[in-house]
CSV table of C-alpha atoms and ligand atoms in Angstrom, one decimal:
chain,number,residue,atom,x,y,z
A,1,UNK,CA,34.3,56.5,-27.4
A,2,UNK,CA,33.9,60.2,-28.0
A,3,UNK,CA,30.3,61.3,-27.7
A,4,UNK,CA,28.6,63.3,-30.5
A,5,UNK,CA,28.5,66.3,-28.2
A,6,UNK,CA,32.3,66.2,-27.7
A,7,UNK,CA,32.8,65.7,-31.5
A,8,UNK,CA,30.7,68.8,-32.1
A,9,UNK,CA,32.8,70.7,-29.5
A,10,UNK,CA,36.0,69.9,-31.4
A,11,UNK,CA,34.5,71.2,-34.6
A,12,UNK,CA,33.1,74.3,-33.1
A,13,UNK,CA,36.5,75.1,-31.5
A,14,UNK,CA,38.1,74.7,-34.8
A,15,UNK,CA,35.7,77.2,-36.3
A,16,UNK,CA,36.4,79.6,-33.4
A,17,UNK,CA,40.1,79.2,-33.9
A,18,UNK,CA,39.7,80.4,-37.5
A,19,UNK,CA,37.4,83.3,-36.6
A,20,UNK,CA,39.6,84.5,-33.8
A,21,UNK,CA,42.8,84.2,-35.9
A,22,UNK,CA,41.2,86.5,-38.4
A,23,UNK,CA,40.1,88.8,-35.5
A,24,UNK,CA,43.8,89.0,-34.5
A,25,UNK,CA,44.7,90.0,-38.0
A,26,UNK,CA,42.1,92.7,-37.9
A,27,UNK,CA,43.3,94.0,-34.5
A,28,UNK,CA,46.8,94.1,-35.8
A,29,UNK,CA,45.6,96.0,-38.9
A,30,UNK,CA,44.1,98.7,-36.8
A,31,UNK,CA,46.9,98.9,-34.2
A,32,UNK,CA,50.3,97.8,-35.6
A,33,UNK,CA,50.3,97.1,-39.3
A,34,UNK,CA,52.6,99.1,-41.5
A,35,UNK,CA,50.9,101.0,-44.4
A,36,UNK,CA,52.1,98.7,-47.1
A,37,UNK,CA,50.8,95.5,-45.4
A,38,UNK,CA,47.2,96.3,-46.3
A,39,UNK,CA,47.0,94.6,-49.7
A,40,UNK,CA,48.0,91.1,-48.7
A,41,UNK,CA,46.2,91.5,-45.3
A,42,UNK,CA,42.9,91.9,-47.2
A,43,UNK,CA,43.7,88.6,-49.0
A,44,UNK,CA,44.6,86.8,-45.8
A,45,UNK,CA,41.4,87.9,-44.2
A,46,UNK,CA,39.3,86.8,-47.2
A,47,UNK,CA,41.1,83.4,-47.2
A,48,UNK,CA,40.2,82.9,-43.6
A,49,UNK,CA,36.6,84.0,-44.2
A,50,UNK,CA,36.3,81.4,-46.9
A,51,UNK,CA,37.8,78.7,-44.6
A,52,UNK,CA,35.4,79.8,-41.8
A,53,UNK,CA,32.4,79.5,-44.1
A,54,UNK,CA,33.5,76.0,-45.3
A,55,UNK,CA,34.1,74.8,-41.8
A,56,UNK,CA,30.9,76.3,-40.5
A,57,UNK,CA,28.7,74.8,-43.2
A,58,UNK,CA,30.5,71.4,-43.6
A,59,UNK,CA,28.5,68.2,-43.9
A,60,UNK,CA,30.3,66.9,-40.8
A,61,UNK,CA,28.9,69.9,-38.8
A,62,UNK,CA,25.5,69.3,-40.4
A,63,UNK,CA,25.4,65.6,-39.5
A,64,UNK,CA,26.5,66.2,-35.9
A,65,UNK,CA,24.0,69.0,-35.3
A,66,UNK,CA,21.1,67.1,-36.9
A,67,UNK,CA,21.7,64.1,-34.6
A,68,UNK,CA,22.1,66.2,-31.5
A,69,UNK,CA,19.3,68.6,-32.0
A,70,UNK,CA,16.7,66.0,-31.0
A,71,UNK,CA,18.9,64.2,-28.4
A,72,UNK,CA,16.9,64.0,-25.2
A,73,UNK,CA,19.9,62.7,-23.1
A,74,UNK,CA,21.5,66.2,-23.2
A,75,UNK,CA,21.0,68.4,-20.2
A,76,UNK,CA,19.3,71.8,-20.5
A,77,UNK,CA,22.6,73.7,-20.9
A,78,UNK,CA,23.8,71.3,-23.6
A,79,UNK,CA,20.4,71.5,-25.4
A,80,UNK,CA,20.7,75.3,-25.4
A,81,UNK,CA,24.2,75.2,-26.8
A,82,UNK,CA,23.1,72.8,-29.5
A,83,UNK,CA,20.0,74.8,-30.4
A,84,UNK,CA,22.0,78.0,-30.8
A,85,UNK,CA,24.8,76.3,-32.7
A,86,UNK,CA,22.2,74.9,-35.0
A,87,UNK,CA,20.6,78.3,-35.6
A,88,UNK,CA,24.0,79.7,-36.5
A,89,UNK,CA,24.6,76.8,-38.8
A,90,UNK,CA,21.3,77.2,-40.7
A,91,UNK,CA,21.9,80.9,-41.1
A,92,UNK,CA,25.3,80.4,-42.5
A,93,UNK,CA,23.9,77.7,-44.9
A,94,UNK,CA,21.6,80.3,-46.4
A,95,UNK,CA,24.5,82.1,-48.0
A,96,UNK,CA,26.1,80.8,-51.2
A,97,UNK,CA,29.9,81.1,-51.5
A,98,UNK,CA,29.3,83.4,-54.5
A,99,UNK,CA,27.2,85.7,-52.4
A,100,UNK,CA,29.8,85.8,-49.6
A,101,UNK,CA,32.5,86.7,-52.1
A,102,UNK,CA,30.3,89.4,-53.8
A,103,UNK,CA,29.5,90.9,-50.4
A,104,UNK,CA,33.1,91.0,-49.3
A,105,UNK,CA,34.3,92.6,-52.5
A,106,UNK,CA,31.5,95.2,-52.4
A,107,UNK,CA,32.3,96.0,-48.8
A,108,UNK,CA,36.0,96.5,-49.5
A,109,UNK,CA,35.3,98.8,-52.4
A,110,UNK,CA,32.5,100.6,-50.5
A,111,UNK,CA,34.8,101.2,-47.6
A,112,UNK,CA,37.6,102.7,-49.8
A,113,UNK,CA,35.1,104.8,-51.6
A,114,UNK,CA,33.6,106.1,-48.3
A,115,UNK,CA,37.1,107.0,-47.0
A,116,UNK,CA,37.8,109.0,-50.2
A,117,UNK,CA,34.3,110.6,-50.2
A,118,UNK,CA,34.6,111.7,-46.6
A,119,UNK,CA,38.1,113.1,-47.2
A,120,UNK,CA,36.9,115.1,-50.2
A,121,UNK,CA,33.5,115.9,-48.7
A,122,UNK,CA,31.9,114.4,-51.9
A,123,UNK,CA,28.9,112.2,-51.3
A,124,UNK,CA,28.6,111.3,-55.0
A,125,UNK,CA,31.8,109.3,-54.8
A,126,UNK,CA,30.1,107.0,-52.2
A,127,UNK,CA,26.5,107.0,-53.5
A,128,UNK,CA,26.8,104.3,-56.2
A,129,UNK,CA,28.6,102.0,-53.7
A,130,UNK,CA,26.0,102.6,-51.1
A,131,UNK,CA,23.3,101.8,-53.7
A,132,UNK,CA,25.0,98.5,-54.5
A,133,UNK,CA,25.4,97.6,-50.8
A,134,UNK,CA,21.7,98.4,-50.2
A,135,UNK,CA,20.7,96.1,-53.1
A,136,UNK,CA,22.9,93.3,-51.8
A,137,UNK,CA,21.5,93.8,-48.3
A,138,UNK,CA,18.0,93.5,-49.6
A,139,UNK,CA,19.0,90.3,-51.3
A,140,UNK,CA,20.5,89.1,-48.1
A,141,UNK,CA,17.2,89.7,-46.3
A,142,UNK,CA,15.5,87.5,-48.8
A,143,UNK,CA,18.1,84.8,-48.4
A,144,UNK,CA,17.8,84.9,-44.6
A,145,UNK,CA,14.0,85.2,-44.6
A,146,UNK,CA,11.7,87.3,-42.3
A,147,UNK,CA,8.1,87.4,-41.2
A,148,UNK,CA,7.1,91.0,-41.3
A,149,UNK,CA,9.8,93.4,-42.5
A,150,UNK,CA,13.1,92.8,-44.4
A,151,UNK,CA,14.9,94.8,-41.8
A,152,UNK,CA,13.9,92.1,-39.2
A,153,UNK,CA,16.4,89.8,-41.0
A,154,UNK,CA,19.2,92.2,-40.4
A,155,UNK,CA,18.2,93.0,-36.8
A,156,UNK,CA,18.2,89.3,-36.1
A,157,UNK,CA,21.9,89.1,-36.8
A,158,UNK,CA,22.7,91.7,-34.2
A,159,UNK,CA,19.9,91.6,-31.7
A,160,UNK,CA,18.1,88.2,-32.1
A,161,UNK,CA,14.4,88.5,-31.2
A,162,UNK,CA,14.1,92.3,-31.8
A,163,UNK,CA,11.7,93.3,-34.5
A,164,UNK,CA,11.3,96.4,-36.7
A,165,UNK,CA,7.9,96.9,-35.2
A,166,UNK,CA,9.3,97.0,-31.7
A,167,UNK,CA,12.0,99.4,-32.7
A,168,UNK,CA,9.6,101.8,-34.5
A,169,UNK,CA,7.6,102.0,-31.2
A,170,UNK,CA,10.8,102.5,-29.2
A,171,UNK,CA,12.0,105.4,-31.4
A,172,UNK,CA,8.6,106.9,-31.4
A,173,UNK,CA,8.9,107.1,-27.6
A,174,UNK,CA,12.3,108.7,-28.0
A,175,UNK,CA,10.8,111.2,-30.4
A,176,UNK,CA,7.8,112.1,-28.2
A,177,UNK,CA,9.5,111.9,-24.8
A,178,UNK,CA,13.3,112.4,-25.0
A,179,UNK,CA,13.3,115.1,-27.8
A,180,UNK,CA,11.0,117.5,-25.9
A,181,UNK,CA,12.7,116.8,-22.6
A,182,UNK,CA,16.1,117.7,-24.0
A,183,UNK,CA,14.5,120.9,-25.4
A,184,UNK,CA,13.6,121.9,-21.8
A,185,UNK,CA,17.2,121.4,-20.7
A,186,UNK,CA,18.5,123.5,-23.6
A,187,UNK,CA,16.4,126.5,-22.3
A,188,UNK,CA,18.3,126.4,-19.0
A,189,UNK,CA,21.5,128.2,-18.2
A,190,UNK,CA,24.5,126.8,-20.1
A,191,UNK,CA,27.1,124.8,-18.3
A,192,UNK,CA,30.7,126.0,-18.7
A,193,UNK,CA,32.9,123.1,-19.9
A,194,UNK,CA,35.7,125.1,-21.5
A,195,UNK,CA,38.2,123.8,-19.0
A,196,UNK,CA,38.0,120.3,-20.5
A,197,UNK,CA,39.5,121.7,-23.7
A,198,UNK,CA,42.9,122.8,-22.4
A,199,UNK,CA,46.2,121.1,-23.0
A,200,UNK,CA,46.3,117.7,-21.2
A,201,UNK,CA,49.6,115.8,-21.6
A,202,UNK,CA,49.3,112.6,-23.6
A,203,UNK,CA,51.4,110.3,-21.4
A,204,UNK,CA,49.6,111.5,-18.2
A,205,UNK,CA,46.2,110.9,-19.8
A,206,UNK,CA,47.4,107.4,-20.8
A,207,UNK,CA,48.5,106.6,-17.3
A,208,UNK,CA,45.3,107.8,-15.8
A,209,UNK,CA,43.2,105.8,-18.2
A,210,UNK,CA,45.2,102.6,-17.4
A,211,UNK,CA,44.5,103.3,-13.7
A,212,UNK,CA,40.8,103.6,-14.4
A,213,UNK,CA,40.8,100.3,-16.2
A,214,UNK,CA,42.6,98.6,-13.3
A,215,UNK,CA,40.1,100.1,-10.9
A,216,UNK,CA,37.1,98.7,-12.9
A,217,UNK,CA,38.6,95.2,-12.6
A,218,UNK,CA,40.1,94.8,-16.1
A,219,UNK,CA,42.5,91.9,-15.9
A,220,UNK,CA,45.8,93.0,-17.5
A,221,UNK,CA,47.0,89.4,-17.5
A,222,UNK,CA,44.0,88.6,-19.7
A,223,UNK,CA,44.1,91.7,-21.9
A,224,UNK,CA,45.9,94.8,-22.9
A,225,UNK,CA,45.2,98.4,-24.0
A,226,UNK,CA,46.7,100.1,-27.1
A,227,UNK,CA,46.1,103.2,-29.1
A,228,UNK,CA,44.1,103.4,-32.3
A,229,UNK,CA,42.3,106.1,-34.3
A,230,UNK,CA,38.8,104.6,-33.5
A,231,UNK,CA,38.6,103.0,-30.0
A,232,UNK,CA,37.3,99.4,-30.1
A,233,UNK,CA,37.3,96.1,-28.2
A,234,UNK,CA,38.2,92.8,-29.7
A,235,UNK,CA,38.8,89.4,-28.0
A,236,UNK,CA,40.3,86.1,-29.1
A,237,UNK,CA,39.0,84.2,-26.0
A,238,UNK,CA,38.1,85.4,-22.6
A,239,UNK,CA,41.7,85.4,-21.5
A,240,UNK,CA,42.9,87.6,-24.3
A,241,UNK,CA,40.8,90.7,-24.6
A,242,UNK,CA,42.1,93.8,-26.3
A,243,UNK,CA,40.9,97.4,-25.9
A,244,UNK,CA,42.1,100.5,-27.7
A,245,UNK,CA,41.6,104.1,-26.8
A,246,UNK,CA,42.5,107.5,-28.4
A,247,UNK,CA,44.0,110.5,-26.8
A,248,UNK,CA,43.3,114.1,-27.8
A,249,UNK,CA,45.7,116.4,-26.0
A,250,UNK,CA,43.3,119.3,-26.3
A,251,UNK,CA,40.2,117.4,-24.9
A,252,UNK,CA,40.4,115.5,-21.7
A,253,UNK,CA,37.0,113.8,-22.2
A,254,UNK,CA,37.7,111.7,-25.3
A,255,UNK,CA,40.2,109.4,-23.6
A,256,UNK,CA,38.4,109.1,-20.3
A,257,UNK,CA,35.1,107.9,-21.6
A,258,UNK,CA,36.3,105.9,-24.5
A,259,UNK,CA,38.5,104.1,-22.0
A,260,UNK,CA,35.7,103.4,-19.6
A,261,UNK,CA,33.3,102.5,-22.4
A,262,UNK,CA,35.7,99.9,-24.0
A,263,UNK,CA,36.6,98.7,-20.5
A,264,UNK,CA,32.9,97.9,-20.0
A,265,UNK,CA,32.9,95.8,-23.2
A,266,UNK,CA,36.1,94.1,-22.1
A,267,UNK,CA,34.8,93.2,-18.7
A,268,UNK,CA,31.9,91.4,-20.4
A,269,UNK,CA,34.3,89.4,-22.5
A,270,UNK,CA,36.6,88.6,-19.6
A,271,UNK,CA,33.6,87.4,-17.6
A,272,UNK,CA,32.5,84.8,-20.1
A,273,UNK,CA,33.5,81.3,-18.9
A,274,UNK,CA,36.8,80.4,-20.5
A,275,UNK,CA,35.9,76.7,-20.6
A,276,UNK,CA,33.0,77.4,-22.9
A,277,UNK,CA,35.3,78.5,-25.7
A,278,UNK,CA,33.8,77.5,-29.1
A,279,UNK,CA,30.3,77.0,-27.8
A,280,UNK,CA,27.5,79.7,-27.9
A,281,UNK,CA,27.7,79.7,-24.1
A,282,UNK,CA,31.3,81.0,-24.7
A,283,UNK,CA,30.1,84.0,-26.8
A,284,UNK,CA,28.3,87.3,-26.0
A,285,UNK,CA,24.6,87.2,-26.4
A,286,UNK,CA,23.8,90.3,-28.5
A,287,UNK,CA,25.2,93.6,-29.5
A,288,UNK,CA,22.6,95.4,-27.5
A,289,UNK,CA,23.6,93.5,-24.3
A,290,UNK,CA,27.3,94.1,-25.2
A,291,UNK,CA,26.6,97.8,-25.5
A,292,UNK,CA,24.6,97.8,-22.3
A,293,UNK,CA,27.8,96.7,-20.5
A,294,UNK,CA,29.9,99.5,-22.0
A,295,UNK,CA,27.2,102.1,-21.5
A,296,UNK,CA,26.6,101.1,-17.9
A,297,UNK,CA,30.2,101.7,-17.0
A,298,UNK,CA,30.6,104.8,-19.2
A,299,UNK,CA,27.4,106.6,-18.2
A,300,UNK,CA,25.6,105.1,-15.2
A,301,UNK,CA,28.9,104.6,-13.3
A,302,UNK,CA,31.5,106.8,-15.1
A,303,UNK,CA,29.4,109.9,-15.4
A,304,UNK,CA,28.0,109.7,-11.9
A,305,UNK,CA,28.9,112.1,-9.0
A,306,UNK,CA,29.9,109.1,-6.9
A,307,UNK,CA,32.5,107.9,-9.3
A,308,UNK,CA,34.1,111.3,-9.4
A,309,UNK,CA,34.0,111.9,-5.7
A,310,UNK,CA,36.7,109.2,-5.6
A,311,UNK,CA,38.4,109.9,-8.9
A,312,UNK,CA,38.4,113.6,-9.2
A,313,UNK,CA,41.0,114.3,-6.5
A,314,UNK,CA,43.2,111.8,-8.2
A,315,UNK,CA,42.7,113.5,-11.6
A,316,UNK,CA,43.5,116.9,-9.9
A,317,UNK,CA,46.8,115.4,-8.8
A,318,UNK,CA,47.7,114.6,-12.4
A,319,UNK,CA,46.5,117.9,-13.8
A,320,UNK,CA,46.7,120.4,-10.9
A,321,UNK,CA,47.1,123.5,-13.1
A,322,UNK,CA,44.3,122.8,-15.5
A,323,UNK,CA,41.7,121.9,-12.8
A,324,UNK,CA,42.7,124.1,-9.8
A,325,UNK,CA,39.6,126.3,-10.1
A,326,UNK,CA,37.2,123.5,-10.8
A,327,UNK,CA,35.2,121.9,-8.0
A,328,UNK,CA,34.0,118.3,-8.3
A,329,UNK,CA,30.4,119.5,-8.6
A,330,UNK,CA,31.4,121.7,-11.5
A,331,UNK,CA,33.4,118.9,-13.1
A,332,UNK,CA,30.4,116.6,-12.8
A,333,UNK,CA,28.1,119.1,-14.5
A,334,UNK,CA,30.6,119.7,-17.3
A,335,UNK,CA,30.9,116.1,-18.1
A,336,UNK,CA,27.1,115.8,-18.3
A,337,UNK,CA,26.5,118.9,-20.4
A,338,UNK,CA,23.6,118.4,-22.8
A,339,UNK,CA,24.2,120.1,-26.1
A,340,UNK,CA,23.1,119.2,-29.7
A,341,UNK,CA,26.1,118.4,-31.8
A,342,UNK,CA,27.0,117.2,-35.3
A,343,UNK,CA,29.0,114.1,-34.5
A,344,UNK,CA,27.4,111.0,-32.9
A,345,UNK,CA,30.5,109.7,-31.2
A,346,UNK,CA,31.0,113.0,-29.4
A,347,UNK,CA,27.3,113.4,-28.3
A,348,UNK,CA,26.2,113.6,-24.7
A,349,UNK,CA,24.2,110.8,-23.0
A,350,UNK,CA,20.8,112.2,-24.1
A,351,UNK,CA,21.1,113.7,-27.6
A,352,UNK,CA,23.1,110.6,-28.5
A,353,UNK,CA,19.8,108.8,-29.2
A,354,UNK,CA,18.7,111.3,-31.7
A,355,UNK,CA,21.7,110.6,-33.8
A,356,UNK,CA,20.8,106.9,-33.6
A,357,UNK,CA,17.1,107.6,-34.4
A,358,UNK,CA,18.0,109.5,-37.5
A,359,UNK,CA,20.1,106.7,-38.8
A,360,UNK,CA,17.4,104.1,-38.0
A,361,UNK,CA,14.7,106.2,-39.8
A,362,UNK,CA,17.0,106.6,-42.8
A,363,UNK,CA,17.8,102.9,-43.0
A,364,UNK,CA,14.1,102.0,-42.9
A,365,UNK,CA,13.2,104.6,-45.5
A,366,UNK,CA,15.9,103.2,-47.8
A,367,UNK,CA,14.7,99.6,-47.3
A,368,UNK,CA,11.1,100.5,-47.9
A,369,UNK,CA,12.1,102.4,-51.0
A,370,UNK,CA,10.8,105.7,-49.7
A,371,UNK,CA,14.0,107.6,-50.3
A,372,UNK,CA,16.6,107.3,-53.0
A,373,UNK,CA,20.3,107.1,-52.1
A,374,UNK,CA,21.0,110.3,-54.0
A,375,UNK,CA,18.6,112.2,-51.7
A,376,UNK,CA,20.2,111.0,-48.5
A,377,UNK,CA,22.2,114.2,-47.7
A,378,UNK,CA,19.0,116.3,-48.0
A,379,UNK,CA,17.0,113.9,-45.7
A,380,UNK,CA,19.9,113.7,-43.2
A,381,UNK,CA,20.2,117.5,-42.9
A,382,UNK,CA,16.5,118.0,-42.6
A,383,UNK,CA,16.3,115.5,-39.7
A,384,UNK,CA,19.3,117.1,-37.9
A,385,UNK,CA,17.5,120.4,-38.2
A,386,UNK,CA,14.2,118.9,-36.9
A,387,UNK,CA,15.5,116.8,-34.0
A,388,UNK,CA,18.7,118.6,-32.9
A,389,UNK,CA,18.0,122.1,-34.3
A,390,UNK,CA,21.4,122.3,-36.0
A,391,UNK,CA,22.5,123.0,-39.5
A,392,UNK,CA,24.8,120.4,-41.1
A,393,UNK,CA,27.6,122.4,-42.8
A,394,UNK,CA,28.9,119.6,-45.1
A,395,UNK,CA,28.4,115.9,-45.9
A,396,UNK,CA,31.7,114.9,-44.2
A,397,UNK,CA,30.3,115.9,-40.9
A,398,UNK,CA,26.8,114.8,-42.0
A,399,UNK,CA,25.7,111.7,-43.9
A,400,UNK,CA,29.3,110.6,-44.4
A,401,UNK,CA,30.5,110.7,-40.8
A,402,UNK,CA,30.1,107.0,-39.8
A,403,UNK,CA,31.9,104.0,-41.2
A,404,UNK,CA,29.0,101.6,-40.6
A,405,UNK,CA,27.1,101.8,-43.9
A,406,UNK,CA,30.3,101.3,-45.9
A,407,UNK,CA,30.8,98.1,-44.0
A,408,UNK,CA,27.3,97.0,-45.0
A,409,UNK,CA,26.3,97.3,-41.4
A,410,UNK,CA,22.6,98.1,-41.5
A,411,UNK,CA,20.4,97.3,-38.5
A,412,UNK,CA,23.5,97.9,-36.3
A,413,UNK,CA,23.0,101.5,-35.1
A,414,UNK,CA,19.8,100.7,-33.1
A,415,UNK,CA,21.8,98.4,-30.8
A,416,UNK,CA,23.6,101.5,-29.5
A,417,UNK,CA,20.4,102.9,-28.1
A,418,UNK,CA,19.0,99.6,-27.0
A,419,UNK,CA,22.2,99.1,-25.1
A,420,UNK,CA,21.9,102.4,-23.2
A,421,UNK,CA,18.3,101.7,-22.4
A,422,UNK,CA,19.2,98.2,-21.1
A,423,UNK,CA,22.0,99.8,-19.1
A,424,UNK,CA,19.7,102.2,-17.3
A,425,UNK,CA,17.3,99.4,-16.4
A,426,UNK,CA,20.1,97.1,-15.2
A,427,UNK,CA,21.7,99.8,-13.2
A,428,UNK,CA,18.5,100.7,-11.4
A,429,UNK,CA,18.1,97.0,-10.5
A,430,UNK,CA,21.7,96.8,-9.3
A,431,UNK,CA,21.0,99.8,-7.0
A,432,UNK,CA,18.1,97.9,-5.5
A,433,UNK,CA,20.0,94.7,-5.1
A,434,UNK,CA,23.5,95.8,-4.0
A,435,UNK,CA,23.5,97.2,-0.6
A,436,UNK,CA,25.2,100.6,-0.4
A,437,UNK,CA,26.2,100.5,-4.1
A,438,UNK,CA,26.6,104.3,-4.3
A,439,UNK,CA,28.7,104.5,-1.2
A,440,UNK,CA,31.0,101.7,-2.6
A,441,UNK,CA,31.4,103.7,-5.8
A,442,UNK,CA,32.1,106.9,-3.6
A,443,UNK,CA,35.0,104.9,-2.1
A,444,UNK,CA,36.3,103.7,-5.4
A,445,UNK,CA,35.2,100.1,-4.8
A,446,UNK,CA,33.7,98.9,-8.1
A,447,UNK,CA,33.9,95.2,-7.3
A,448,UNK,CA,30.3,94.8,-6.1
A,449,UNK,CA,29.1,96.3,-9.4
A,450,UNK,CA,31.4,94.0,-11.4
A,451,UNK,CA,30.4,90.9,-9.5
A,452,UNK,CA,26.7,91.6,-10.0
A,453,UNK,CA,27.2,91.9,-13.7
A,454,UNK,CA,29.3,88.7,-13.8
A,455,UNK,CA,26.6,86.9,-12.0
A,456,UNK,CA,23.6,88.3,-13.9
A,457,UNK,CA,25.0,88.6,-17.4
A,458,UNK,CA,28.6,87.6,-18.1
A,459,UNK,CA,28.7,84.0,-17.0
A,460,UNK,CA,25.7,83.0,-19.2
A,461,UNK,CA,27.3,83.8,-22.5
A,462,UNK,CA,24.7,83.2,-25.2
A,463,UNK,CA,22.6,80.7,-23.3
A,464,UNK,CA,19.9,83.3,-23.0
A,465,UNK,CA,18.6,85.9,-25.4
A,466,UNK,CA,18.7,89.5,-24.4
A,467,UNK,CA,15.0,89.5,-23.7
A,468,UNK,CA,15.3,86.4,-21.5
A,469,UNK,CA,18.2,88.0,-19.6
A,470,UNK,CA,16.3,91.3,-19.2
A,471,UNK,CA,13.3,89.5,-17.8
A,472,UNK,CA,15.4,87.3,-15.5
A,473,UNK,CA,17.2,90.4,-14.1
A,474,UNK,CA,14.5,93.0,-13.9
A,475,UNK,CA,11.3,91.0,-14.2
A,476,UNK,CA,10.2,92.7,-17.4
A,477,UNK,CA,11.0,93.4,-21.0
A,478,UNK,CA,13.1,96.4,-22.1
A,479,UNK,CA,11.3,99.4,-20.8
A,480,UNK,CA,12.2,102.9,-22.2
A,481,UNK,CA,10.4,104.5,-19.3
A,482,UNK,CA,13.2,103.4,-17.0
A,483,UNK,CA,15.7,105.3,-19.1
A,484,UNK,CA,13.5,108.4,-19.1
A,485,UNK,CA,13.1,108.2,-15.3
A,486,UNK,CA,16.9,107.8,-14.8
A,487,UNK,CA,17.5,110.8,-17.1
A,488,UNK,CA,15.0,113.0,-15.4
A,489,UNK,CA,16.3,112.4,-11.9
A,490,UNK,CA,19.9,112.9,-13.0
A,491,UNK,CA,19.4,116.0,-15.2
A,492,UNK,CA,16.9,117.7,-13.0
A,493,UNK,CA,19.6,117.8,-10.4
A,494,UNK,CA,22.3,118.9,-12.8
A,495,UNK,CA,20.2,121.6,-14.3
A,496,UNK,CA,18.5,122.5,-11.1
B,501,CO,CO1,30.4,100.2,-27.7
């Protein structure tokens, strides 16, 4: 006789099959799909979303979960799996089918309006859609429920356990510590990074990026890389993980760090135990932890001097003309240049968090009714002036630059910063625990780093929350002070 636990496994796997099938359609849409395929693809995706909702809220699922949630015969691991599956189930149940459909339609229309608005540099085309999305999101918060602040309900979807109150404190630390620190760096002598913007052959960049992925430990028998306009990572199980990168022939940096960043996401997915497919223990734990993996590889490893001691001579072999006058020390400084900029995705490791902070403050102001949608461009530009000291020339490069709000993704941006702060904290711990880590990286041996992450984070899937993981690994909660310390040691050296 099959146990209830095994029956639940069958059902959860079926749900995962549906969700990952729709993930594959999305990947294909971004990477391969011909232009005319879009219309029916949207319908196919919405059919699968409906099927997923039905399966995920079925009475069969409900019965099994209700019986298993109090089952004392389960071991601790099984109990965790059931508890988390139950939490997902009750969250899904809070949505009516009508709401799911309304949200999906509003998002489709909002996304199209945003594309048009950005292209024409006309915020007014997007404003009514953004208003509608905001209204629906507030409704969603009421459906999901929260204790303190409606934004908590949204945070809970991306970073379970994180509260608005904690985030307000975190970003007030960013404002009072990081903003003035960056100011002191900007007063120093400017670093010359002009050489990164010469012509770099596309195919040669691609080959070099593939090499970097291999070196990190990306398993090409369990994944592949392709090109897309916006780099991303998606997986269909831990043995099929797809990354994409983009190549700018006039800027060497875009490909290299998008490649390492997505590679970091991919290593996390490839490290989640295959046999846990379908269960929460077969899924990543939170967006913040996911981003901690990409950021750790991108910044703490991929923008370190050690990493380039090994890789810079290799890069010089690929681009001897472009780099012949540049020493590895100069290269290292150039790739870490701190400079306020307009576009979040191109920002350096430090000013990046000001971009995130501005979006967080705006989302909160919108939810608290302190700003009207029509006044967003004005607020956006004022904050860029205040925190980054720059004038925003137009809305396309201002309030319209990111896709997230058109997708209805509110409460998502903060996970980018949280991830970087976790990354700094984890990496410092790794340096304490892995003997000679820096020397290993000097020699191009990244295996000890990967094995440490596999052991501490990847293998657990969603059995632990991000806060539990952070405490188990570093003995304390997320601590912004660790990031500031990392930044000060690194940038004091770079800027003398
Ligand atoms: Co990322």
